[in-house]
mmCIF file of C-alpha atoms in Angstrom:
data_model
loop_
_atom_site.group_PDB
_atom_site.id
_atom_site.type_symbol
_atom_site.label_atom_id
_atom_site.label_comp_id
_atom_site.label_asym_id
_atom_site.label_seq_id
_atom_site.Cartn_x
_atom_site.Cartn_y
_atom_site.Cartn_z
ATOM 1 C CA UNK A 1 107.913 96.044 154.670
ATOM 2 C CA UNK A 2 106.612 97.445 157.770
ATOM 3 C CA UNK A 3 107.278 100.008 160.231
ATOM 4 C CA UNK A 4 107.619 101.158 163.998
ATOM 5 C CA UNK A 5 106.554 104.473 165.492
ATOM 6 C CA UNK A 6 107.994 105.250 169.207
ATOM 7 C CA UNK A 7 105.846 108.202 170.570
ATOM 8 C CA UNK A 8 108.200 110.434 173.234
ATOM 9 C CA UNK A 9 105.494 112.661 175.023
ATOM 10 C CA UNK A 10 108.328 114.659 176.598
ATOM 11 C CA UNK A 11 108.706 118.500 175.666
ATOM 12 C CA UNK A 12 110.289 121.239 177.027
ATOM 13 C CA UNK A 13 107.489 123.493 177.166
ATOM 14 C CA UNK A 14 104.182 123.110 175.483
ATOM 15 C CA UNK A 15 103.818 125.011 171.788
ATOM 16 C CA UNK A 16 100.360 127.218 171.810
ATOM 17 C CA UNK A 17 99.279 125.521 168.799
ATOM 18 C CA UNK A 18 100.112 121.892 169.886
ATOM 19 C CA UNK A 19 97.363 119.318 170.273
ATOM 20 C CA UNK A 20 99.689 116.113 170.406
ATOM 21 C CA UNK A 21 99.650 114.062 173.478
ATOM 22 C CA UNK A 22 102.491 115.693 175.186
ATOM 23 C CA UNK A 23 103.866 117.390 178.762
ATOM 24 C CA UNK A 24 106.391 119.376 179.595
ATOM 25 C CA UNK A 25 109.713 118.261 180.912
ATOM 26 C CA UNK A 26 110.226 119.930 184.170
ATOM 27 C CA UNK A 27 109.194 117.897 187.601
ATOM 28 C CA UNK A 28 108.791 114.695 185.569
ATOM 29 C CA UNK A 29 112.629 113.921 184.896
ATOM 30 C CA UNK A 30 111.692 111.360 187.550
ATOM 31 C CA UNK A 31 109.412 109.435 184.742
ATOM 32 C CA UNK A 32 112.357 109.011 182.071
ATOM 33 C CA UNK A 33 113.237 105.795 183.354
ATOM 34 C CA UNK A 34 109.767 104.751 184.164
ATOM 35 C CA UNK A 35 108.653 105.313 180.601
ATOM 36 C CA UNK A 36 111.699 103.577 178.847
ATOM 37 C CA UNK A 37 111.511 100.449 180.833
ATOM 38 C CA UNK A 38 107.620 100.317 180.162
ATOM 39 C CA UNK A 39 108.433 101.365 176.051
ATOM 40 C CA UNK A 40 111.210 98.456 176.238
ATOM 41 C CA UNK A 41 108.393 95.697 177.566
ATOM 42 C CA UNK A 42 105.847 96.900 175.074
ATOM 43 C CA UNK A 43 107.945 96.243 172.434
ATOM 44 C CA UNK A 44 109.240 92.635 173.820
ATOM 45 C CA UNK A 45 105.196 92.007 174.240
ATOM 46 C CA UNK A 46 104.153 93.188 170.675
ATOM 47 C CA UNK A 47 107.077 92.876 168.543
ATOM 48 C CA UNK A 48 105.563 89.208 167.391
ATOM 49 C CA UNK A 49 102.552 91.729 165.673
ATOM 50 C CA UNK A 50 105.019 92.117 162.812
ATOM 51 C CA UNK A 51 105.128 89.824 159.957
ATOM 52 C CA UNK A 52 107.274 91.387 157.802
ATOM 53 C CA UNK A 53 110.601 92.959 157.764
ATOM 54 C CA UNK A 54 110.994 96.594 159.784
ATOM 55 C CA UNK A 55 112.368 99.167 157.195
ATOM 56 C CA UNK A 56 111.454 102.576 158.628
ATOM 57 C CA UNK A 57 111.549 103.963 162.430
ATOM 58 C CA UNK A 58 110.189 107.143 163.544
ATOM 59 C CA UNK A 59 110.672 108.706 166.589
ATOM 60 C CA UNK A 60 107.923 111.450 167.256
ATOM 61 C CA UNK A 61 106.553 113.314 169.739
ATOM 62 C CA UNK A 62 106.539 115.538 171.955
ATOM 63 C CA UNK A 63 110.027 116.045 171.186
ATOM 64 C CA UNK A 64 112.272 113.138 170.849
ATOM 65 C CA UNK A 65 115.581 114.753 171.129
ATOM 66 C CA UNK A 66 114.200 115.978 174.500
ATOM 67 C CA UNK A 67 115.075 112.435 176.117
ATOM 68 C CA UNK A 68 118.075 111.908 177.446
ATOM 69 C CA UNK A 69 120.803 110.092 175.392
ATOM 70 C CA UNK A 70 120.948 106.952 177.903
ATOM 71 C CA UNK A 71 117.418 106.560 177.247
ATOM 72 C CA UNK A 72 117.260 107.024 173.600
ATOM 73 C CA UNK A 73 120.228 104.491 174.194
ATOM 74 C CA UNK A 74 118.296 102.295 175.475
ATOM 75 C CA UNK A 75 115.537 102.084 173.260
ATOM 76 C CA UNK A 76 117.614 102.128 170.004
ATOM 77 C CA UNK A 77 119.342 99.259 171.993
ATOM 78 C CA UNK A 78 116.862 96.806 171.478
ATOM 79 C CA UNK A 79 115.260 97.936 167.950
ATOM 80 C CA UNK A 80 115.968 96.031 164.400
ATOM 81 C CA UNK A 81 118.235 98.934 162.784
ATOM 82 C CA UNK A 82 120.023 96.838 160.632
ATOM 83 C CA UNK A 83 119.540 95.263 157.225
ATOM 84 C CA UNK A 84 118.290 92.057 158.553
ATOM 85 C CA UNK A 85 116.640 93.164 161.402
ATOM 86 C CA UNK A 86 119.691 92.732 164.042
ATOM 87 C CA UNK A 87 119.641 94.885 167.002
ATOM 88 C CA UNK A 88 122.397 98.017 167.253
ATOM 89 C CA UNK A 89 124.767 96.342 168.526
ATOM 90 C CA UNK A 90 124.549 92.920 166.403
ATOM 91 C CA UNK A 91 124.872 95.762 163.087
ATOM 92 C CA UNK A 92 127.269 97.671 164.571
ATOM 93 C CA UNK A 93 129.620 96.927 161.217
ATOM 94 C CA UNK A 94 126.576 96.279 158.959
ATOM 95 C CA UNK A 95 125.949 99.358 156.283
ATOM 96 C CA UNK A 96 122.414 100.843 157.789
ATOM 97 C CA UNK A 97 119.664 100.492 154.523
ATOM 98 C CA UNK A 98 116.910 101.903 156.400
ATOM 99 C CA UNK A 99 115.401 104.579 157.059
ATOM 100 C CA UNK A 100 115.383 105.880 161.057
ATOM 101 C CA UNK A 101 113.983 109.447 161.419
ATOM 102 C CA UNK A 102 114.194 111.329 164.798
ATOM 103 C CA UNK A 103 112.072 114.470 165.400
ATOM 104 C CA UNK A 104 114.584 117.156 166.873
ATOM 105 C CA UNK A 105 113.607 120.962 167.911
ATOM 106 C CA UNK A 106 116.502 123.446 167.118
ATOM 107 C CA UNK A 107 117.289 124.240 171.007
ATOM 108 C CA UNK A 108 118.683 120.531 171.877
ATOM 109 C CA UNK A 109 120.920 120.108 168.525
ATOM 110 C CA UNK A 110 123.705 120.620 170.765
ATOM 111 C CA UNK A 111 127.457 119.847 170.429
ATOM 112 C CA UNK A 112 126.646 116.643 172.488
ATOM 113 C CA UNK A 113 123.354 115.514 170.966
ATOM 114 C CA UNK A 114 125.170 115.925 167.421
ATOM 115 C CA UNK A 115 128.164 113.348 168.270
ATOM 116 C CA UNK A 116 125.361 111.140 169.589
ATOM 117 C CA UNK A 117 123.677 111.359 166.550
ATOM 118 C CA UNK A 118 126.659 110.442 164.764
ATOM 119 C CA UNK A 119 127.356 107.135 166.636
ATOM 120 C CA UNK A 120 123.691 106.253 166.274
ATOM 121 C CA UNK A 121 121.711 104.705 163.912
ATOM 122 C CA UNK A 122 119.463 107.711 162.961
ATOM 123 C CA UNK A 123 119.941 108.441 159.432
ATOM 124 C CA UNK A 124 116.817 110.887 158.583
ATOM 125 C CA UNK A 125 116.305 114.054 161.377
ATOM 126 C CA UNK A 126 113.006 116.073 160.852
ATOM 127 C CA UNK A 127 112.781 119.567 162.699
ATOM 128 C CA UNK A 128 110.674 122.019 163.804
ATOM 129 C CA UNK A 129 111.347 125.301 162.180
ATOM 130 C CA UNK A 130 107.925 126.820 161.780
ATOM 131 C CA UNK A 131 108.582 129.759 161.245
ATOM 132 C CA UNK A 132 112.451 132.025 160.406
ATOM 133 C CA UNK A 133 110.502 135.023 161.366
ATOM 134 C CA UNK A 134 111.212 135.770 165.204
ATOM 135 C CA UNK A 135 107.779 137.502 166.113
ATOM 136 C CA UNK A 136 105.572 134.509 165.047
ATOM 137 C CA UNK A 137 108.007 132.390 166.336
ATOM 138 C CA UNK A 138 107.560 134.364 169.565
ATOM 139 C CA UNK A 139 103.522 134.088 169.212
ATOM 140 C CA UNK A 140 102.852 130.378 169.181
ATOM 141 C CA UNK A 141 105.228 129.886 171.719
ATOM 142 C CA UNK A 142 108.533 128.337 170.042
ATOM 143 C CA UNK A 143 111.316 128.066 172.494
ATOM 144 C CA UNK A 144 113.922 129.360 169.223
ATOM 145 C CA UNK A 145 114.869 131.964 167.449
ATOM 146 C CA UNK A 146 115.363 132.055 163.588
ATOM 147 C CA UNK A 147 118.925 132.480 163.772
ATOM 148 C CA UNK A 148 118.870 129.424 166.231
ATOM 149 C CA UNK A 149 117.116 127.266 163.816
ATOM 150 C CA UNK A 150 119.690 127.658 161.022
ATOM 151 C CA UNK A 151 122.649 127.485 163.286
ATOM 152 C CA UNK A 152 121.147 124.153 164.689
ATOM 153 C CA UNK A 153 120.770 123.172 160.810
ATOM 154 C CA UNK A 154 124.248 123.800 160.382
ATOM 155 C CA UNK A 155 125.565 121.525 162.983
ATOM 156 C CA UNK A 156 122.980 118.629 161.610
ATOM 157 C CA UNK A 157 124.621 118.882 158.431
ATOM 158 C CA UNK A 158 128.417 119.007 160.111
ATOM 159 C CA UNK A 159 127.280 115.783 161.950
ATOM 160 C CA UNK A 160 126.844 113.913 158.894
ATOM 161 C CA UNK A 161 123.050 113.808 158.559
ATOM 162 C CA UNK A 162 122.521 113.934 154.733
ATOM 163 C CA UNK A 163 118.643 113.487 155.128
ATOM 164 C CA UNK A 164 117.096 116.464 156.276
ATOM 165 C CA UNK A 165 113.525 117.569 156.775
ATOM 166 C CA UNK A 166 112.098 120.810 157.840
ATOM 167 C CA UNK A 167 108.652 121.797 159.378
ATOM 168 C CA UNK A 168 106.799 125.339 158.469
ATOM 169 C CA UNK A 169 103.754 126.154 159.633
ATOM 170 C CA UNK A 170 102.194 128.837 157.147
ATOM 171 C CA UNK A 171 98.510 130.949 158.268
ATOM 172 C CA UNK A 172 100.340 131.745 161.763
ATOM 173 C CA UNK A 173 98.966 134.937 163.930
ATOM 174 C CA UNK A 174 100.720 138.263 162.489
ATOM 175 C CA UNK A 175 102.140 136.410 159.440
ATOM 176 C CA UNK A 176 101.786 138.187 156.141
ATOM 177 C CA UNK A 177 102.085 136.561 152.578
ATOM 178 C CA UNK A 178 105.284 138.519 152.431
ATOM 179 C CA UNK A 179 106.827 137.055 155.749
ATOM 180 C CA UNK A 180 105.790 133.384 154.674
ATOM 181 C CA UNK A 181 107.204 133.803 151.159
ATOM 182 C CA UNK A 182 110.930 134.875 152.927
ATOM 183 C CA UNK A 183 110.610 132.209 155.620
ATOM 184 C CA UNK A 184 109.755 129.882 152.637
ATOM 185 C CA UNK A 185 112.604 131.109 150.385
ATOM 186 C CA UNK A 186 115.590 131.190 153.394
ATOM 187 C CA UNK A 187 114.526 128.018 153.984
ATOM 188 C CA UNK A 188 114.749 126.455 150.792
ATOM 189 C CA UNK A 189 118.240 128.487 150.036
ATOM 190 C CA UNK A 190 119.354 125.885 152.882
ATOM 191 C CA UNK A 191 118.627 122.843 150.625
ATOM 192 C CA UNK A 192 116.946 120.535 152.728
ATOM 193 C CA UNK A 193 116.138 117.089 151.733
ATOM 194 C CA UNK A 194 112.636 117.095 152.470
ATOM 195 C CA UNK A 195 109.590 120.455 153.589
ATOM 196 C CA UNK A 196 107.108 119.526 155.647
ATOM 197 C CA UNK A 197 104.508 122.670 155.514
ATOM 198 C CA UNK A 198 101.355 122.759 157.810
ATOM 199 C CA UNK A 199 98.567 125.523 157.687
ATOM 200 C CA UNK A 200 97.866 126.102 160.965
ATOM 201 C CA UNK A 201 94.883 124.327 162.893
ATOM 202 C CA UNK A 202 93.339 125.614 165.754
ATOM 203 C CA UNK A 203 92.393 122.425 167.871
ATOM 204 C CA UNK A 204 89.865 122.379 170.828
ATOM 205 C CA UNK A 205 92.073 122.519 173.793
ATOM 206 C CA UNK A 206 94.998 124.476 172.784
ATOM 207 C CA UNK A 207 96.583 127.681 174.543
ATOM 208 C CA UNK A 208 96.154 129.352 170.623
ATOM 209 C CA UNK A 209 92.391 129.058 170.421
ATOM 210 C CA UNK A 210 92.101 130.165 173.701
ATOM 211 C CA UNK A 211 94.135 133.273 172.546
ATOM 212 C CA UNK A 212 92.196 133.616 169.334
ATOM 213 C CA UNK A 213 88.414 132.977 171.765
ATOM 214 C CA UNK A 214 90.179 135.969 173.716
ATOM 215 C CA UNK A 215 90.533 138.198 170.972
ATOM 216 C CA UNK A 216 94.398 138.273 171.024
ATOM 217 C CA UNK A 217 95.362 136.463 167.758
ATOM 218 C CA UNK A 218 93.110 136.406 164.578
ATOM 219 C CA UNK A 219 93.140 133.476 162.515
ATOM 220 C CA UNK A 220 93.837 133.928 158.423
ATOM 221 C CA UNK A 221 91.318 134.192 156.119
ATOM 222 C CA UNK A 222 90.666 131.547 153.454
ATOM 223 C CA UNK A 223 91.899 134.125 150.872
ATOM 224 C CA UNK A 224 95.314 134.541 152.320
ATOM 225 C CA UNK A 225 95.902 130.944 153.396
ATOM 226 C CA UNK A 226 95.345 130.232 149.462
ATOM 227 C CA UNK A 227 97.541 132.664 148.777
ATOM 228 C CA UNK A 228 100.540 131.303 151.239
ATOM 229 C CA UNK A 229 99.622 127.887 149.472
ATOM 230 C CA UNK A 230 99.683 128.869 145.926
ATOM 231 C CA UNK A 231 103.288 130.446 146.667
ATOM 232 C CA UNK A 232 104.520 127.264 148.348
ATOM 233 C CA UNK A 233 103.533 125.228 145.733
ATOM 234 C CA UNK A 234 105.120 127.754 143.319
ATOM 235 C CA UNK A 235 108.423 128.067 144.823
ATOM 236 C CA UNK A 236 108.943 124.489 145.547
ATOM 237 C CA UNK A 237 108.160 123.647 142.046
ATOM 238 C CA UNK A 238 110.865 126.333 140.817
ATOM 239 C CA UNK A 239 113.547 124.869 143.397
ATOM 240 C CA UNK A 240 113.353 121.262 142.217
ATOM 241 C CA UNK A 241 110.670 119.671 145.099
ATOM 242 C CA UNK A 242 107.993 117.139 144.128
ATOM 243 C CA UNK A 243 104.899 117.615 145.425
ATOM 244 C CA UNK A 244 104.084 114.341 146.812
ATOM 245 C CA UNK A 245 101.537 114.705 149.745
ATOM 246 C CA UNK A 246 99.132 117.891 150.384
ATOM 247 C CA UNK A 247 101.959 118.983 153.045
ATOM 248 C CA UNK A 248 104.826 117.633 151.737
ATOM 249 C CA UNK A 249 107.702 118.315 149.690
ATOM 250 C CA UNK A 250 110.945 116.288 148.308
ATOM 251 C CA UNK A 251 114.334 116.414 146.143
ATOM 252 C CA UNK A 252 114.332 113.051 144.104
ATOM 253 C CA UNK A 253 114.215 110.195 145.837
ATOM 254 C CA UNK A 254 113.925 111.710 148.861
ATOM 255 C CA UNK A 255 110.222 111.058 150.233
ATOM 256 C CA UNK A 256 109.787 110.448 153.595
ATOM 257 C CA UNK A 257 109.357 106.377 153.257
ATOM 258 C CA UNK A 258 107.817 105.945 156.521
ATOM 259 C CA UNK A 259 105.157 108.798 156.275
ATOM 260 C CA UNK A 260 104.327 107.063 152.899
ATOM 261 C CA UNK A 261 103.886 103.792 154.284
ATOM 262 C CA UNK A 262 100.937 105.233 156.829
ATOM 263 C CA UNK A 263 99.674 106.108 153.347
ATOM 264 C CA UNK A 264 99.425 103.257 151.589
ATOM 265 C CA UNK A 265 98.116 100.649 154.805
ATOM 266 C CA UNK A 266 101.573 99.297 155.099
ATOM 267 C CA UNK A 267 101.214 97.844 158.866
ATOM 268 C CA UNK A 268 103.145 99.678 161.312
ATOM 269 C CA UNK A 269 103.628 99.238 165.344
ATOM 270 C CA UNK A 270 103.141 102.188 167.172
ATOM 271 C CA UNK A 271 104.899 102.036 170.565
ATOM 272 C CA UNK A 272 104.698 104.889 173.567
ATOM 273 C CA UNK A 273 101.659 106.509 175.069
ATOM 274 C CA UNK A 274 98.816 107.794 172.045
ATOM 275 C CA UNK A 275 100.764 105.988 169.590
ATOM 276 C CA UNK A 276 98.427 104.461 167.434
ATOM 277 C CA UNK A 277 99.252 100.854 165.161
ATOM 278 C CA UNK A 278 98.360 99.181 162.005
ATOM 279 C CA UNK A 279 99.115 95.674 162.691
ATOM 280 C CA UNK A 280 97.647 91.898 161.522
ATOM 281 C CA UNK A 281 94.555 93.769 159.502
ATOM 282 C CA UNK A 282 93.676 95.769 162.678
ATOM 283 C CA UNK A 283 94.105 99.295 163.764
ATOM 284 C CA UNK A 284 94.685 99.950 167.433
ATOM 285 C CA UNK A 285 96.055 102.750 169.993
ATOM 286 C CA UNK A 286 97.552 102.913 173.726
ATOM 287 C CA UNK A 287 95.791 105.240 176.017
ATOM 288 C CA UNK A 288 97.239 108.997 176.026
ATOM 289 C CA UNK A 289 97.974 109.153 179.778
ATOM 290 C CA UNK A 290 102.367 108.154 180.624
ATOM 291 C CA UNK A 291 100.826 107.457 184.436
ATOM 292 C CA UNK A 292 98.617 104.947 183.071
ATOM 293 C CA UNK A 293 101.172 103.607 180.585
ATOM 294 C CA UNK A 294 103.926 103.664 183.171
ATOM 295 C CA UNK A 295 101.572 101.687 185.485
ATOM 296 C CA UNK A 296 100.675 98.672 182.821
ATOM 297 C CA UNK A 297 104.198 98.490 181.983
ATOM 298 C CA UNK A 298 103.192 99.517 178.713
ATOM 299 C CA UNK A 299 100.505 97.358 177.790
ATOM 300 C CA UNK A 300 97.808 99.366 177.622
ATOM 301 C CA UNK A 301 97.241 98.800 174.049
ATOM 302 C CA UNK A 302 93.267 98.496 172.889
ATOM 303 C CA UNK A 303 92.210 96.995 169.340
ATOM 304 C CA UNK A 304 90.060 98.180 167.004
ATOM 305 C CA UNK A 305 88.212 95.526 164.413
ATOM 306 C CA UNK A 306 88.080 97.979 161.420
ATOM 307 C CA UNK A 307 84.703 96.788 158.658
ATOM 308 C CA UNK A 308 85.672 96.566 155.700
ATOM 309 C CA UNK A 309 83.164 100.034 154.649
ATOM 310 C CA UNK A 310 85.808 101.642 157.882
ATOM 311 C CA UNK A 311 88.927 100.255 156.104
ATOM 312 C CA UNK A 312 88.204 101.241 152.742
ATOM 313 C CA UNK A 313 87.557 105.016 153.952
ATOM 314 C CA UNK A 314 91.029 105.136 156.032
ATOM 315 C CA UNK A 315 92.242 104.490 152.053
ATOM 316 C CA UNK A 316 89.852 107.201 150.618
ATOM 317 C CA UNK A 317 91.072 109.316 152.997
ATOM 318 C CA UNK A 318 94.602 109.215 153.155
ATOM 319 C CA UNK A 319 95.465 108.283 149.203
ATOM 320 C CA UNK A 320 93.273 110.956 147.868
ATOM 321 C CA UNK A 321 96.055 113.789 149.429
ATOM 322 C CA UNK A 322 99.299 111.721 147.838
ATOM 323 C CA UNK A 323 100.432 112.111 144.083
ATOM 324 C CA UNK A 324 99.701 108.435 143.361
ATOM 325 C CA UNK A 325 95.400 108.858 144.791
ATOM 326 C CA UNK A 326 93.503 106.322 144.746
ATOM 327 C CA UNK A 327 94.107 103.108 142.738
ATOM 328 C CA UNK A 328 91.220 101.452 141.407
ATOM 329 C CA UNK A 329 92.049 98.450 141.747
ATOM 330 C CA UNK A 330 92.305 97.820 145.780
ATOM 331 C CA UNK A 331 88.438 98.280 145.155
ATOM 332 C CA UNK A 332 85.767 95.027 144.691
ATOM 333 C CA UNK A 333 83.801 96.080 141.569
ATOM 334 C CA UNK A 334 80.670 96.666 143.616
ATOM 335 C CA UNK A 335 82.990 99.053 145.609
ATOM 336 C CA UNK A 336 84.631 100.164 143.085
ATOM 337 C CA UNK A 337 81.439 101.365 140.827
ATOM 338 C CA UNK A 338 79.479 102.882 143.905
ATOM 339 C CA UNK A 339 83.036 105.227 144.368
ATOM 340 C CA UNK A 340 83.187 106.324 140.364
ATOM 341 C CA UNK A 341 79.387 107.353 141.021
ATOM 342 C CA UNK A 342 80.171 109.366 144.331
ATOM 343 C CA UNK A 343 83.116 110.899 142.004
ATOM 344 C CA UNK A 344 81.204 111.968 139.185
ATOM 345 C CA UNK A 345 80.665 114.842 139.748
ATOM 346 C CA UNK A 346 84.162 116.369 140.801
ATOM 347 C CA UNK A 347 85.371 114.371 137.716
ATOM 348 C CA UNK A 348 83.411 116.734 135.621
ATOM 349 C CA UNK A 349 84.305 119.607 137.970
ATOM 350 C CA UNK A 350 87.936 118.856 137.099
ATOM 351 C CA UNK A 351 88.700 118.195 140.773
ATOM 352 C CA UNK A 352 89.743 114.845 140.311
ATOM 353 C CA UNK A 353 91.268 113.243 137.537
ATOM 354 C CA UNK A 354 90.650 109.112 135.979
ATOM 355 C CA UNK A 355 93.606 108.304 134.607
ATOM 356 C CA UNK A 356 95.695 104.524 134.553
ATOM 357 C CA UNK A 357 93.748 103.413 136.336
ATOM 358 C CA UNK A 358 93.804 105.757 139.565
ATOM 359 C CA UNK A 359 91.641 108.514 140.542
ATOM 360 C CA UNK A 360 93.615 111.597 141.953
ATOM 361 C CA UNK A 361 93.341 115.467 142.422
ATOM 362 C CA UNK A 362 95.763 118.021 141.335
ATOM 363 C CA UNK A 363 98.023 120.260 144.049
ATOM 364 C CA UNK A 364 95.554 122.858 143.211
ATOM 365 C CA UNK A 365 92.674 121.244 144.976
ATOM 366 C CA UNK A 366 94.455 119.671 147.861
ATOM 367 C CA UNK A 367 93.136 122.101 149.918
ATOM 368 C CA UNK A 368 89.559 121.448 149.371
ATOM 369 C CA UNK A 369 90.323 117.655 149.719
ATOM 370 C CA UNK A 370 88.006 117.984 152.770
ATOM 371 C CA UNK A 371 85.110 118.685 150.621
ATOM 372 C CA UNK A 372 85.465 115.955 147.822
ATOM 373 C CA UNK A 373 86.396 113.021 150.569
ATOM 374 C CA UNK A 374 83.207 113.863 152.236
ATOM 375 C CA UNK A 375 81.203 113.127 148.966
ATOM 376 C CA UNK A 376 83.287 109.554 148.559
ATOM 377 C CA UNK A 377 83.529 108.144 152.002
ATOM 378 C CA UNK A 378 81.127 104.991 152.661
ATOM 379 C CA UNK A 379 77.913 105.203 155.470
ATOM 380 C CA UNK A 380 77.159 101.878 156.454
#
């Protein structure tokens, strides 16, 4: 199985909190064209990088459902949606078994975006709540209001999409524990499929840590994002959700596949400006500038040869934050023994737990996963 990423860097205004590669849309509309023909020759360049079947694509961003419908057209055009890998319009009649996911933000689930959606092959939509409390919302620079979000839920669900995931973001400026626990339990009395929940980051570079080096936004304290934690985890539970990943949440069956793929190496091809790839054994990326990928006609891609020490901490670090963790067997013995040492110690802490042959941590320690990777990562 493998997978395909398409990175849209278009948004229509820039999130204070938001350290993705991305630009706002106004004065570039010019560029939509630019950037689909270049995303359409990457893909006919690299598309021989996958040896195995495509089961899951992901549209990210940016914001994906910022593009306009010709273009996403276009791209979805040329991509193995169906069962066997045909294009669009050689499936057209074939019963879709994978899994497409497109990124939306609640202002462009329009009337017109929803009866695209409903002729296309995107099966899966993840959007950005963050918040269903209008003053943070207003704070980190959302373009939506609360109300807007579940209205633009609403017409999701009219438009047939039966595989929904939401995004909160939970340590915000001016949130209280109260305020996250009724953003958290409005938006699990909507039922989605799947809960993404973030605690907010404050990245170098970002319009929020400039507001919080300013003075104008504090960040949470350690006490209260454990709080906000401990009740997610709590009221997911009660609802039904499986904790799968430290930020993510699921009815049965209803894991994001494609996320879960990233964590267990399955190779992927990342396609877009910044999008990064796991393909033939080897990691890569394309460089984070649409000028420069516009201008190479999209091959701009640059390879990374991975040692094995390097590939065996990308597992470390990823597995140890799923449900599954780590499993002991994608170790060689010498490998394998030097981790069990390194993990001693949280072993007896109760941090991790050996068992079937995996070694894994509990939800109640996700969030000093940090801490216990450092201790197991390789130095070469």
């Amino acid at each position: 199985m493998a997978g395909i990423y398409i990175h849209v860097p278009f948004c229509h205004s820039k999130c204070a909190y938001c350290d993705f590669y991305s630009m706002p849309l106004k004065g570039r509309e010019e560029k939509y064209a630019g950037y689909t023909d270049a995303l359409l020759n990457e893909w006919e360049h690299r598309r021989g990088e996958l040896d195995q079947p495509v089961r899951t694509i992901y549209f990210g961003g940016g914001t994906p459902s910022s593009l306009p419908l010709t273009q996403l057209d276009r791209i979805i055009s040329v991509l193995p949606v169906g069962r066997g890998g045909e294009t669009m319009d050689e499936a057209a009649d074939i019963e879709m078994t994978m899994e497409v996911t497109m990124e939306v933000n609640p202002e462009d689930v329009t009337g017109e975006f929803c009866e695209w959606l409903r002729r296309s092959p995107v099966n899966r939509v993840s959007m950005g709540v963050q918040s269903l409390n209008d003053r943070e919302l207003s704070v980190i620079g959302r373009r939506h209001t609360a109300r807007e979000a579940v209205e633009a839920y609403k017409r999701l669900r009219d438009a047939g999409i039966e595989n929904i995931s939401l995004d909160l973001i939970y340590g915000l400026p001016k949130q209280s524990l109260e305020s996250w626990r009724e953003s958290l339990i409005s938006l699990l009395d909507m039922r989605p499929e799947h809960l993404s929940a973030y605690l907010l980051s404050y990245e170098e570079g970002t319009r929020l840590t400039a507001m919080r080096s300013a003075g104008k936004v504090a960040e949470a304290t350690q006490e209260l994002a454990e709080e906000m934690y401990a009740t997610l985890c709590s009221l997911t539970r009660a609802r039904g959700y499986e904790h799968y990943e430290i930020s993510n949440f699921a009815l049965p069956g209803r894991r994001s596949r494609h996320n879960s793929s990233y964590w267990r190496g399955v190779p992927y091809l990342g396609l877009g400006p910044s999008a990064h790839s796991l393909t033939m054994g080897d990691r890569s990326y394309n460089s984070s500038s649409l000028r420069d990928y516009i201008a190479a006609n999209g091959v701009v891609n640059v390879v990374e040869h991975e040692s094995e020490t390097e590939k065996t901490n990308d597992l470390i670090l990823t597995a140890l934050r799923t449900k599954e963790g780590l499993r002991l067997s994608d170790f060689t013995p010498a490998r394998r023994e030097r981790l069990m040492r390194a993990a001693s110690p949280w072993v007896s802490s109760r941090a991790l737990r050996l068992e079937d042959g995996y070694l894994r941590m509990d939800e109640a320690h996700w969030l000093i996963s940090d801490r216990v990777i450092v201790d197991l990562i390789e130095v070469d």
